[in-house]
């Protein structure tokens, strides 16, 4: 691989390591609440090895090497350098890699799914490994996989048949996309949910590996009584329970202990269903836990845990392990509560009529949280779950905004592509603008909309004799979801990014409503593009456009594919801004190499040009989703997210040159001393990150 191409895969030098500040919020909890939080935190982190296994074969060995080397040195890396003769530069390169690896829980970026490799010379890494038999043994297991190698395809997560890496399909390098789809469709027909599964290709068919503490749950405990089938082509599909058994047992054990400290019956029942799910592999039990979770409104300690987001599975249906524990920030939650109250009046402002909307908006719990623990490959700024459409449409959902993630800042952070004249407003208002955006994105973006479907043969959730009129064609709709079809199964690999795009567009459209900005404390509710509310709106549009430029880091020119759902969405919104015309938005530069590239976005035209362009795009995204119109949806989305030569050859190189490291968070641990829970925090640096993981002995 040429040197220039290799650079984008090198580990950050240095990574941006920031503390996840939580102490005052944690200390405000009662002793009982701290014990509840403590056991769930352990359950969350106990899934760390599951995440590692979901990333790459070598990730678990690299993790064990980092921990074993830290144990050998007792954290004294200066002495290690002397002992091994490794230079301080190479030692720093190793520590930078180790911190980024732990921050992503694997050797592929959690945001972008591309591999990152250490900058340390391979011989120097081997020198570090020779300090003990244990570290040398581990090094031998990953030495050929930790660096780039000669196969560019293996530097990205994706379908094995496309030459990429995916351990959602372990030991199955020759499994095809069609085979994955075939097994998935078959299981869907059997009513078996896929989130906690992996699929292995065998000599006579396929094994569906189900995460559970026990390897032989009874037929009554399983979601389907059968466990083996023969397909029409003679191949077998067999359910194999007991994937990640040690981790699932630890998780279930600690959730059982957490139940003892539950604040109410909903929390206790939620823990019961989690335990049932993680012991037996039942996702129906997990769905039941989510129903109790939705009922548990306004808790002091908020949490959710399981196989949740499906971004990293190339097929878009299998979930990555994650779990969080957080305390509620009551002051910041007030604004979100006001937004929830206003939601029924805000949804009709969106560009479709009530035919494409739920009959009744199910008001969710919407809280601003301060995160104590977030286990997984990365931490989002906001969450809207559960992801099950039947629960969302008929039962409800919850929104959370993660306050101490939103507010975490790296010192002297560079901000490319923003004009000097806009920098002061951008820096002052980007956090408030992002909070507004997250609120609208999670609550009204993911929370709005109806899937028009045949719920069972001959039964529809709309008037099939007088179908709704599409605002796009002006004619009655002709497509809808058939029995058993879900949004994810119908839209497949584009579903995650497409839905993020729809939610982002809802946020961009409704951020133009000055009464909404007033709910967050800006302005008096009257239109004033030049006042403080206008500053927040301008910062929101600038942020989105800048993110659309930066998104090109996450597009791979070899596979011509996007590696990150949100960034593909943001690129399409930048294109929508640009398509509104140079009177509204333009990329400006004087230098031929675009080294001075900046964004010009006309504040005075946001309401007259920007919003209408977003709403036109949003209307199509929404109607195609509501009506299961995959053909038009794919055409629309693939066209606007195609990276044309100008973006590939001119914009992307300068994006890579100016990219800033993504933050990784050092998280505290909780320990029990004399029956009380104590918070243990760590220094925000490479060794602090390693020490925090080293002390999680249960991982």
PDB file of N, CA and C in Angstrom, residues 170-172 174 179 200-207 233-237:
ATOM      1  N   UNK A 170     -18.632 -15.728  11.977  1.00  0.00           N
ATOM      2  CA  UNK A 170     -17.323 -16.289  12.338  1.00  0.00           C
ATOM      3  C   UNK A 170     -16.995 -17.563  11.570  1.00  0.00           C
ATOM      4  N   UNK A 171     -15.714 -17.727  11.301  1.00  0.00           N
ATOM      5  CA  UNK A 171     -15.206 -18.933  10.621  1.00  0.00           C
ATOM      6  C   UNK A 171     -15.928 -19.185   9.306  1.00  0.00           C
ATOM      7  N   UNK A 172     -16.369 -18.124   8.653  1.00  0.00           N
ATOM      8  CA  UNK A 172     -17.168 -18.293   7.426  1.00  0.00           C
ATOM      9  C   UNK A 172     -16.698 -17.336   6.332  1.00  0.00           C
ATOM     10  N   UNK A 174     -16.259 -17.737   3.300  1.00  0.00           N
ATOM     11  CA  UNK A 174     -16.909 -17.879   1.986  1.00  0.00           C
ATOM     12  C   UNK A 174     -18.426 -17.740   2.051  1.00  0.00           C
ATOM     13  N   UNK A 179     -26.499 -15.871   0.949  1.00  0.00           N
ATOM     14  CA  UNK A 179     -26.706 -16.885   1.994  1.00  0.00           C
ATOM     15  C   UNK A 179     -27.108 -16.230   3.314  1.00  0.00           C
ATOM     16  N   UNK A 200     -22.769 -18.934  11.453  1.00  0.00           N
ATOM     17  CA  UNK A 200     -21.576 -19.649  10.994  1.00  0.00           C
ATOM     18  C   UNK A 200     -21.976 -20.610   9.883  1.00  0.00           C
ATOM     19  N   UNK A 201     -21.234 -20.581   8.791  1.00  0.00           N
ATOM     20  CA  UNK A 201     -21.475 -21.514   7.679  1.00  0.00           C
ATOM     21  C   UNK A 201     -20.760 -22.829   7.991  1.00  0.00           C
ATOM     22  N   UNK A 202     -21.469 -23.942   7.834  1.00  0.00           N
ATOM     23  CA  UNK A 202     -20.889 -25.256   8.100  1.00  0.00           C
ATOM     24  C   UNK A 202     -20.938 -26.109   6.835  1.00  0.00           C
ATOM     25  N   UNK A 203     -20.423 -27.326   6.944  1.00  0.00           N
ATOM     26  CA  UNK A 203     -20.399 -28.211   5.779  1.00  0.00           C
ATOM     27  C   UNK A 203     -21.778 -28.530   5.245  1.00  0.00           C
ATOM     28  N   UNK A 204     -22.761 -28.643   6.155  1.00  0.00           N
ATOM     29  CA  UNK A 204     -24.105 -29.032   5.687  1.00  0.00           C
ATOM     30  C   UNK A 204     -25.149 -27.925   5.828  1.00  0.00           C
ATOM     31  N   UNK A 205     -24.697 -26.703   6.108  1.00  0.00           N
ATOM     32  CA  UNK A 205     -25.669 -25.602   6.221  1.00  0.00           C
ATOM     33  C   UNK A 205     -25.159 -24.457   7.068  1.00  0.00           C
ATOM     34  N   UNK A 206     -25.960 -24.074   8.073  1.00  0.00           N
ATOM     35  CA  UNK A 206     -25.634 -22.878   8.857  1.00  0.00           C
ATOM     36  C   UNK A 206     -25.977 -23.089  10.327  1.00  0.00           C
ATOM     37  N   UNK A 207     -25.104 -22.600  11.195  1.00  0.00           N
ATOM     38  CA  UNK A 207     -25.390 -22.559  12.625  1.00  0.00           C
ATOM     39  C   UNK A 207     -25.715 -21.124  13.006  1.00  0.00           C
ATOM     40  N   UNK A 233     -33.246 -26.335  -0.303  1.00  0.00           N
ATOM     41  CA  UNK A 233     -32.069 -26.821  -1.046  1.00  0.00           C
ATOM     42  C   UNK A 233     -31.319 -27.919  -0.296  1.00  0.00           C
ATOM     43  N   UNK A 234     -31.905 -28.398   0.830  1.00  0.00           N
ATOM     44  CA  UNK A 234     -31.293 -29.494   1.576  1.00  0.00           C
ATOM     45  C   UNK A 234     -30.336 -29.056   2.666  1.00  0.00           C
ATOM     46  N   UNK A 235     -29.999 -27.769   2.701  1.00  0.00           N
ATOM     47  CA  UNK A 235     -29.089 -27.282   3.742  1.00  0.00           C
ATOM     48  C   UNK A 235     -29.827 -27.152   5.070  1.00  0.00           C
ATOM     49  N   UNK A 236     -29.074 -27.368   6.154  1.00  0.00           N
ATOM     50  CA  UNK A 236     -29.683 -27.307   7.485  1.00  0.00           C
ATOM     51  C   UNK A 236     -29.437 -25.954   8.133  1.00  0.00           C
ATOM     52  N   UNK A 237     -30.398 -25.500   8.912  1.00  0.00           N
ATOM     53  CA  UNK A 237     -30.239 -24.317   9.770  1.00  0.00           C
ATOM     54  C   UNK A 237     -30.440 -24.800  11.198  1.00  0.00           C
TER      55      UNK A 237
END
